[in-house]
Coordinates of N, CA, C and O in Angstrom, one line a residue:
M1 N 234.2 251.1 157.0 CA 235.5 251.6 156.5 C 236.3 250.4 156.1 O 236.5 249.5 156.9
I2 N 236.9 250.5 154.9 CA 237.8 249.4 154.4 C 239.2 250.0 154.4 O 239.4 251.1 153.7
A3 N 240.2 249.4 155.0 CA 241.6 249.8 154.9 C 242.2 249.2 153.6 O 241.9 248.1 153.2
I4 N 242.9 250.0 152.9 CA 243.6 249.6 151.6 C 245.0 250.1 151.6 O 245.2 251.3 151.9
G5 N 245.9 249.3 151.2 CA 247.3 249.7 151.1 C 248.1 248.9 150.1 O 247.7 247.8 149.8
C6 N 249.2 249.5 149.6 CA 250.0 248.8 148.6 C 251.4 249.3 148.7 O 251.7 250.3 149.3
D7 N 252.3 248.5 148.1 CA 253.6 249.0 147.9 C 253.6 249.7 146.5 O 252.6 249.8 145.9
H8 N 254.8 250.1 146.0 CA 254.9 250.8 144.8 C 254.4 250.0 143.6 O 254.0 250.6 142.6
A9 N 254.4 248.7 143.6 CA 253.9 247.9 142.5 C 252.4 247.9 142.4 O 251.9 247.7 141.3
G10 N 251.7 248.2 143.4 CA 250.2 248.2 143.4 C 249.5 249.4 143.4 O 248.2 249.5 143.5
V11 N 250.1 250.6 143.1 CA 249.5 251.9 143.1 C 248.3 251.9 142.2 O 247.2 252.4 142.5
E12 N 248.5 251.5 140.9 CA 247.4 251.7 139.9 C 246.2 250.7 140.3 O 245.1 251.1 140.1
M13 N 246.5 249.6 140.8 CA 245.4 248.6 141.2 C 244.7 249.2 142.4 O 243.4 249.1 142.4
K14 N 245.4 249.8 143.3 CA 244.7 250.3 144.5 C 243.8 251.5 144.1 O 242.6 251.5 144.5
K15 N 244.3 252.3 143.2 CA 243.4 253.4 142.7 C 242.2 252.9 142.0 O 241.1 253.4 142.2
A16 N 242.3 251.8 141.2 CA 241.2 251.3 140.4 C 240.2 250.7 141.4 O 239.0 250.9 141.2
I17 N 240.6 250.0 142.4 CA 239.7 249.4 143.4 C 238.9 250.5 144.1 O 237.7 250.4 144.3
I18 N 239.6 251.5 144.6 CA 239.0 252.6 145.3 C 237.9 253.3 144.4 O 236.8 253.5 144.8
E19 N 238.3 253.6 143.2 CA 237.4 254.2 142.2 C 236.2 253.3 141.9 O 235.0 253.8 142.0
A20 N 236.4 252.1 141.7 CA 235.3 251.1 141.3 C 234.3 250.9 142.5 O 233.1 250.9 142.3
L21 N 234.9 250.7 143.7 CA 234.0 250.4 144.8 C 233.5 251.5 145.6 O 232.5 251.4 146.3
S22 N 234.1 252.7 145.4 CA 233.5 253.9 146.1 C 232.1 254.2 145.5 O 231.3 254.7 146.3
V23 N 231.9 254.0 144.3 CA 230.6 254.3 143.7 C 229.5 253.4 144.2 O 228.4 253.6 144.1
Q24 N 230.0 252.2 144.8 CA 229.0 251.3 145.4 C 228.8 251.6 146.8 O 228.1 250.8 147.5
G25 N 229.4 252.6 147.3 CA 229.2 253.1 148.7 C 230.3 252.6 149.7 O 230.1 252.9 150.9
F26 N 231.3 252.0 149.3 CA 232.4 251.6 150.2 C 233.3 252.8 150.5 O 233.6 253.6 149.6
D27 N 233.6 253.0 151.7 CA 234.5 254.0 152.2 C 235.9 253.4 152.4 O 236.0 252.3 153.0
F28 N 237.0 254.1 152.0 CA 238.3 253.5 152.1 C 239.2 254.4 153.0 O 239.1 255.7 152.9
M29 N 240.0 253.8 153.8 CA 241.1 254.5 154.4 C 242.4 254.1 153.6 O 242.8 252.9 153.7
D30 N 242.9 255.0 152.9 CA 244.0 254.8 152.0 C 245.3 254.9 152.8 O 245.7 256.0 153.3
L31 N 246.0 253.8 153.0 CA 247.2 253.8 153.8 C 248.5 253.8 152.9 O 249.6 253.5 153.4
G32 N 248.4 254.2 151.7 CA 249.5 254.4 150.8 C 249.9 253.1 150.2 O 249.3 252.1 150.3
T33 N 250.9 253.2 149.5 CA 251.8 254.3 149.0 C 251.1 254.9 147.8 O 250.2 254.4 147.2
D34 N 251.6 256.1 147.5 CA 251.1 256.8 146.3 C 252.1 256.8 145.2 O 252.0 257.6 144.3
G35 N 253.0 255.9 145.3 CA 254.0 255.8 144.2 C 255.5 255.8 144.7 O 256.3 255.3 144.0
E36 N 255.7 256.3 145.9 CA 257.1 256.3 146.4 C 257.5 254.9 146.8 O 256.6 254.2 147.3
P37 N 258.7 254.5 146.5 CA 259.2 253.2 146.9 C 259.0 253.0 148.4 O 259.2 253.9 149.2
C38 N 258.5 251.8 148.8 CA 258.4 251.5 150.2 C 258.5 250.0 150.4 O 258.6 249.2 149.4
D39 N 258.6 249.6 151.6 CA 258.7 248.2 152.0 C 257.3 247.7 152.4 O 256.7 248.2 153.3
Y40 N 256.9 246.6 151.7 CA 255.5 246.1 151.9 C 255.2 245.7 153.3 O 254.1 245.9 153.8
P41 N 256.2 245.2 154.1 CA 255.8 244.9 155.5 C 255.4 246.1 156.3 O 254.5 245.9 157.2
D42 N 255.9 247.2 156.0 CA 255.5 248.5 156.7 C 254.0 248.8 156.4 O 253.3 249.2 157.3
V43 N 253.6 248.6 155.2 CA 252.2 248.9 154.8 C 251.3 247.9 155.4 O 250.3 248.2 155.9
A44 N 251.7 246.6 155.4 CA 250.9 245.6 156.0 C 250.7 245.8 157.5 O 249.6 245.7 158.0
E45 N 251.8 246.3 158.1 CA 251.7 246.5 159.6 C 250.7 247.7 159.9 O 249.8 247.5 160.7
K46 N 250.7 248.8 159.1 CA 249.8 249.9 159.3 C 248.4 249.4 159.1 O 247.5 249.7 159.9
L47 N 248.1 248.6 158.0 CA 246.8 248.2 157.7 C 246.3 247.2 158.8 O 245.1 247.3 159.3
C48 N 247.1 246.3 159.2 CA 246.7 245.3 160.2 C 246.3 246.0 161.6 O 245.4 245.6 162.2
H49 N 247.1 247.0 161.9 CA 246.8 247.8 163.1 C 245.4 248.4 163.0 O 244.6 248.4 164.0
E50 N 245.0 249.0 161.9 CA 243.7 249.6 161.7 C 242.6 248.6 161.8 O 241.6 248.9 162.4
V51 N 242.8 247.4 161.2 CA 241.8 246.4 161.3 C 241.6 245.9 162.7 O 240.5 245.7 163.2
L52 N 242.7 245.6 163.4 CA 242.7 245.0 164.7 C 242.2 246.0 165.7 O 241.5 245.7 166.7
A53 N 242.4 247.3 165.5 CA 241.9 248.4 166.4 C 240.4 248.6 166.2 O 239.8 249.3 167.0
G54 N 239.8 248.0 165.1 CA 238.4 248.2 164.9 C 238.1 249.5 164.1 O 236.9 249.8 163.9
N55 N 239.1 250.1 163.6 CA 238.9 251.4 162.8 C 238.4 251.0 161.4 O 237.8 251.8 160.7
C56 N 238.7 249.8 160.9 CA 238.3 249.3 159.6 C 237.8 247.9 159.8 O 238.4 247.1 160.5
E57 N 236.7 247.6 159.0 CA 236.1 246.3 159.1 C 237.0 245.2 158.4 O 237.1 244.1 159.0
K58 N 237.6 245.6 157.3 CA 238.4 244.6 156.5 C 239.5 245.4 155.9 O 239.5 246.6 155.9
G59 N 240.5 244.6 155.3 CA 241.6 245.3 154.6 C 241.9 244.6 153.3 O 241.6 243.4 153.1
I60 N 242.5 245.4 152.4 CA 243.0 245.0 151.1 C 244.4 245.4 151.0 O 244.7 246.6 151.2
L61 N 245.3 244.4 150.7 CA 246.7 244.7 150.6 C 247.2 244.3 149.2 O 246.8 243.2 148.7
I62 N 248.0 245.1 148.5 CA 248.5 244.8 147.2 C 250.0 245.0 147.1 O 250.5 246.0 147.5
C63 N 250.7 244.0 146.6 CA 252.1 244.1 146.2 C 252.3 243.4 144.9 O 251.3 243.2 144.2
G64 N 253.5 243.2 144.5 CA 253.7 242.6 143.2 C 253.0 241.3 142.9 O 252.3 241.1 141.9
T65 N 253.1 240.4 143.9 CA 252.5 239.1 143.8 C 251.4 238.8 144.8 O 250.6 237.9 144.6
G66 N 251.3 239.6 145.8 CA 250.4 239.4 146.9 C 251.0 238.5 148.0 O 250.5 238.5 149.1
I67 N 252.0 237.8 147.7 CA 252.6 236.8 148.6 C 253.2 237.5 149.8 O 253.0 237.1 150.9
G68 N 254.1 238.5 149.5 CA 254.8 239.2 150.6 C 253.8 239.8 151.6 O 254.0 239.7 152.8
M69 N 252.8 240.5 151.0 CA 251.8 241.1 151.9 C 251.0 240.0 152.7 O 250.8 240.2 153.9
S70 N 250.7 238.9 152.1 CA 250.1 237.8 152.9 C 250.9 237.3 154.0 O 250.4 237.1 155.1
I71 N 252.2 237.1 153.8 CA 253.1 236.6 154.8 C 253.2 237.6 155.9 O 253.1 237.3 157.1
A72 N 253.4 238.9 155.6 CA 253.5 239.9 156.6 C 252.2 240.1 157.4 O 252.3 240.2 158.6
A73 N 251.1 240.1 156.7 CA 249.8 240.4 157.4 C 249.5 239.2 158.4 O 249.0 239.4 159.5
N74 N 249.8 238.0 158.0 CA 249.5 236.9 158.8 C 250.4 236.7 160.1 O 250.2 235.8 160.9
K75 N 251.3 237.6 160.2 CA 252.2 237.6 161.5 C 251.4 238.3 162.6 O 251.8 238.2 163.8
F76 N 250.3 238.9 162.3 CA 249.5 239.7 163.4 C 248.4 238.8 163.9 O 247.5 238.3 163.2
K77 N 248.4 238.6 165.2 CA 247.4 237.8 165.9 C 246.0 238.5 165.6 O 245.8 239.7 165.8
G78 N 245.1 237.6 165.1 CA 243.8 238.1 164.8 C 243.6 238.5 163.4 O 242.4 238.7 163.0
I79 N 244.6 238.5 162.6 CA 244.5 238.7 161.2 C 244.5 237.4 160.5 O 245.3 236.5 160.7
R80 N 243.5 237.2 159.6 CA 243.4 236.1 158.7 C 243.5 236.6 157.3 O 242.4 236.9 156.7
A81 N 244.7 236.7 156.8 CA 244.9 237.2 155.4 C 244.9 236.1 154.4 O 245.6 235.1 154.6
A82 N 244.3 236.3 153.3 CA 244.3 235.3 152.2 C 244.7 235.9 150.9 O 244.3 237.0 150.5
L83 N 245.6 235.2 150.2 CA 246.0 235.6 148.8 C 244.8 235.2 147.9 O 244.4 234.1 147.8
C84 N 244.3 236.2 147.2 CA 243.1 236.0 146.4 C 243.4 236.3 144.9 O 243.9 237.4 144.6
A85 N 243.2 235.2 144.1 CA 243.5 235.4 142.7 C 242.3 234.8 141.8 O 242.4 234.9 140.6
D86 N 241.3 234.3 142.4 CA 240.1 233.8 141.6 C 238.9 234.0 142.5 O 239.0 234.1 143.7
S87 N 237.7 234.0 141.8 CA 236.5 234.3 142.5 C 236.1 233.2 143.5 O 235.6 233.5 144.6
F88 N 236.3 231.9 143.2 CA 235.9 230.8 144.1 C 236.7 230.9 145.4 O 236.1 230.9 146.5
S89 N 238.0 231.0 145.3 CA 238.8 231.1 146.6 C 238.5 232.4 147.4 O 238.5 232.3 148.6
T90 N 238.3 233.5 146.7 CA 237.9 234.7 147.4 C 236.6 234.6 148.1 O 236.5 235.0 149.3
R91 N 235.6 234.0 147.5 CA 234.3 233.8 148.1 C 234.5 232.9 149.3 O 234.0 233.2 150.4
F92 N 235.2 231.8 149.2 CA 235.2 230.8 150.2 C 236.2 231.2 151.4 O 236.0 230.7 152.5
T93 N 237.1 232.0 151.1 CA 237.9 232.5 152.3 C 237.1 233.4 153.2 O 237.4 233.4 154.4
R94 N 236.1 234.0 152.7 CA 235.2 234.8 153.5 C 234.2 233.8 154.2 O 233.9 233.9 155.4
M95 N 233.6 232.9 153.4 CA 232.5 232.1 153.9 C 233.0 231.1 154.9 O 232.4 230.8 155.9
H96 N 234.2 230.5 154.7 CA 234.7 229.4 155.6 C 235.8 229.9 156.5 O 235.9 229.3 157.6
N97 N 236.6 230.8 156.2 CA 237.8 231.2 157.0 C 237.6 232.6 157.7 O 238.4 233.0 158.5
N98 N 236.5 233.3 157.4 CA 236.2 234.6 157.9 C 237.5 235.5 157.8 O 237.8 236.2 158.7
S99 N 238.1 235.4 156.6 CA 239.3 236.2 156.4 C 238.9 237.7 156.5 O 237.9 238.1 156.0
N100 N 239.8 238.5 157.2 CA 239.5 239.9 157.3 C 240.5 240.8 156.5 O 240.3 242.0 156.5
V101 N 241.5 240.2 155.8 CA 242.4 240.9 154.9 C 242.5 240.0 153.7 O 242.8 238.8 153.7
M102 N 242.4 240.7 152.5 CA 242.7 240.0 151.2 C 243.9 240.6 150.7 O 244.2 241.8 150.8
C103 N 244.7 239.8 150.0 CA 246.0 240.2 149.4 C 245.9 239.9 147.9 O 245.4 238.8 147.6
M104 N 246.4 240.8 147.1 CA 246.4 240.5 145.6 C 247.7 241.0 145.0 O 248.4 241.8 145.6
G105 N 248.0 240.4 143.9 CA 249.3 240.7 143.2 C 249.0 241.6 142.0 O 248.3 241.2 141.1
A106 N 249.6 242.8 142.0 CA 249.4 243.7 140.9 C 250.1 243.2 139.6 O 249.7 243.6 138.5
R107 N 251.1 242.4 139.8 CA 251.8 241.8 138.6 C 251.3 240.5 138.1 O 251.7 239.9 137.1
T108 N 250.2 240.0 138.8 CA 249.6 238.7 138.5 C 248.2 238.8 138.1 O 247.6 237.9 137.5
L109 N 247.5 239.9 138.4 CA 246.1 240.1 138.1 C 245.9 241.4 137.4 O 246.7 242.4 137.6
G110 N 244.9 241.5 136.5 CA 244.5 242.8 135.9 C 243.6 243.5 136.9 O 243.0 243.0 137.8
C111 N 243.5 244.9 136.7 CA 242.8 245.7 137.6 C 241.3 245.4 137.5 O 240.6 245.4 138.6
G112 N 240.8 245.0 136.4 CA 239.4 244.6 136.3 C 239.0 243.4 137.2 O 238.0 243.4 138.0
L113 N 239.8 242.3 137.1 CA 239.6 241.2 138.0 C 239.8 241.5 139.4 O 239.1 241.1 140.3
A114 N 240.8 242.3 139.7 CA 241.1 242.7 141.1 C 239.9 243.5 141.7 O 239.5 243.2 142.9
C115 N 239.2 244.3 140.9 CA 238.0 245.0 141.4 C 236.9 244.0 141.7 O 236.2 244.2 142.7
E116 N 236.7 243.1 140.8 CA 235.7 242.0 141.0 C 236.0 241.2 142.3 O 235.0 241.0 143.0
L117 N 237.2 240.8 142.4 CA 237.6 240.0 143.6 C 237.4 240.9 144.9 O 236.9 240.3 145.9
A118 N 237.7 242.1 144.9 CA 237.5 243.0 146.1 C 236.1 243.1 146.4 O 235.7 243.0 147.6
E119 N 235.2 243.2 145.4 CA 233.8 243.3 145.7 C 233.3 242.0 146.3 O 232.5 242.0 147.2
I120 N 233.7 240.9 145.7 CA 233.3 239.6 146.3 C 233.8 239.5 147.7 O 233.0 239.1 148.6
F121 N 235.0 239.8 148.0 CA 235.5 239.7 149.4 C 234.7 240.6 150.3 O 234.4 240.2 151.5
L122 N 234.4 241.8 149.9 CA 233.7 242.8 150.8 C 232.3 242.5 151.0 O 231.7 243.0 152.0
T123 N 231.6 241.7 150.1 CA 230.2 241.5 150.2 C 229.8 240.1 150.6 O 228.7 239.8 150.9
T124 N 230.8 239.2 150.7 CA 230.5 237.8 151.1 C 230.6 237.7 152.6 O 231.5 238.1 153.3
E125 N 229.5 237.1 153.2 CA 229.4 236.9 154.6 C 230.1 235.6 155.1 O 230.1 234.6 154.4
F126 N 230.5 235.6 156.3 CA 231.0 234.4 157.0 C 229.8 233.5 157.3 O 228.8 233.9 157.8
E127 N 229.9 232.2 157.0 CA 228.8 231.3 157.3 C 228.7 230.8 158.7 O 227.7 230.4 159.2
G128 N 229.8 231.0 159.5 CA 229.7 230.5 160.9 C 229.6 229.0 161.0 O 230.1 228.3 160.2
G129 N 228.7 228.6 162.0 CA 228.5 227.2 162.1 C 229.7 226.4 162.3 O 230.6 226.7 163.2
R130 N 229.9 225.3 161.6 CA 231.0 224.4 161.8 C 232.3 225.1 161.5 O 233.4 224.7 162.0
H131 N 232.3 226.2 160.7 CA 233.5 226.9 160.3 C 234.0 227.7 161.5 O 235.2 228.0 161.6
Q132 N 233.1 228.1 162.4 CA 233.5 228.9 163.6 C 234.4 228.1 164.5 O 235.4 228.6 165.0
R133 N 234.1 226.8 164.6 CA 235.0 225.9 165.4 C 236.4 225.9 164.8 O 237.4 225.9 165.6
R134 N 236.6 225.9 163.5 CA 237.9 225.9 162.9 C 238.6 227.2 163.1 O 239.8 227.3 163.4
I135 N 237.9 228.3 163.1 CA 238.4 229.6 163.4 C 238.9 229.6 164.8 O 240.0 230.2 165.2
D136 N 238.1 229.1 165.7 CA 238.5 229.0 167.1 C 239.8 228.2 167.3 O 240.6 228.5 168.2
L137 N 239.9 227.1 166.5 CA 241.2 226.3 166.6 C 242.4 227.1 166.1 O 243.5 227.0 166.7
I138 N 242.2 227.9 165.1 CA 243.3 228.8 164.6 C 243.6 229.8 165.7 O 244.8 230.1 166.0
T139 N 242.6 230.4 166.3 CA 242.8 231.4 167.4 C 243.6 230.7 168.6 O 244.5 231.3 169.2
A140 N 243.3 229.5 168.9 CA 244.0 228.8 170.0 C 245.4 228.6 169.6 O 246.3 228.7 170.5
I141 N 245.7 228.3 168.4 CA 247.1 228.2 167.9 C 247.8 229.5 168.2 O 249.0 229.6 168.7
E142 N 247.2 230.6 167.8 CA 247.8 232.0 168.0 C 248.0 232.2 169.5 O 249.1 232.8 169.8
E143 N 247.1 231.8 170.3 CA 247.3 232.1 171.7 C 248.5 231.3 172.3 O 249.0 231.8 173.3
K144 N 248.9 230.2 171.7 CA 250.0 229.4 172.2 C 251.3 230.1 171.9 O 252.3 229.7 172.5
Q145 N 251.4 231.0 170.9 CA 252.6 231.5 170.5 C 253.2 232.6 171.4 O 252.5 233.3 172.0

């Protein structure tokens, strides 16, 4: 199960991602919004709780630029959210950072590219190895807070 959520700027992109990736067998937990104005930190909080609780394997957050969602999501211990705007960075945030939440900007990306990036994010595996040591260092920083 993949958690997906957006603010009012990202409704059409969220719908496009769900439609495109559902045919590939991905199941989504849609955490809104469906068009009503909302505050992106509230959506990020709902989504992060679902990922951290183990109800969803990964999450996708969409706002106007993706920046606000990234900032909000990264406030949660155990969440490694990455702003994704190109295929290289999207692939490597999974391979090297084991990111569990991707953030995208509905006002900065087209829906076609967003669907491609979501597929890359959801199908790319974490490489582990030397990268796990770095994830452990990030976790140690979180534990100090």
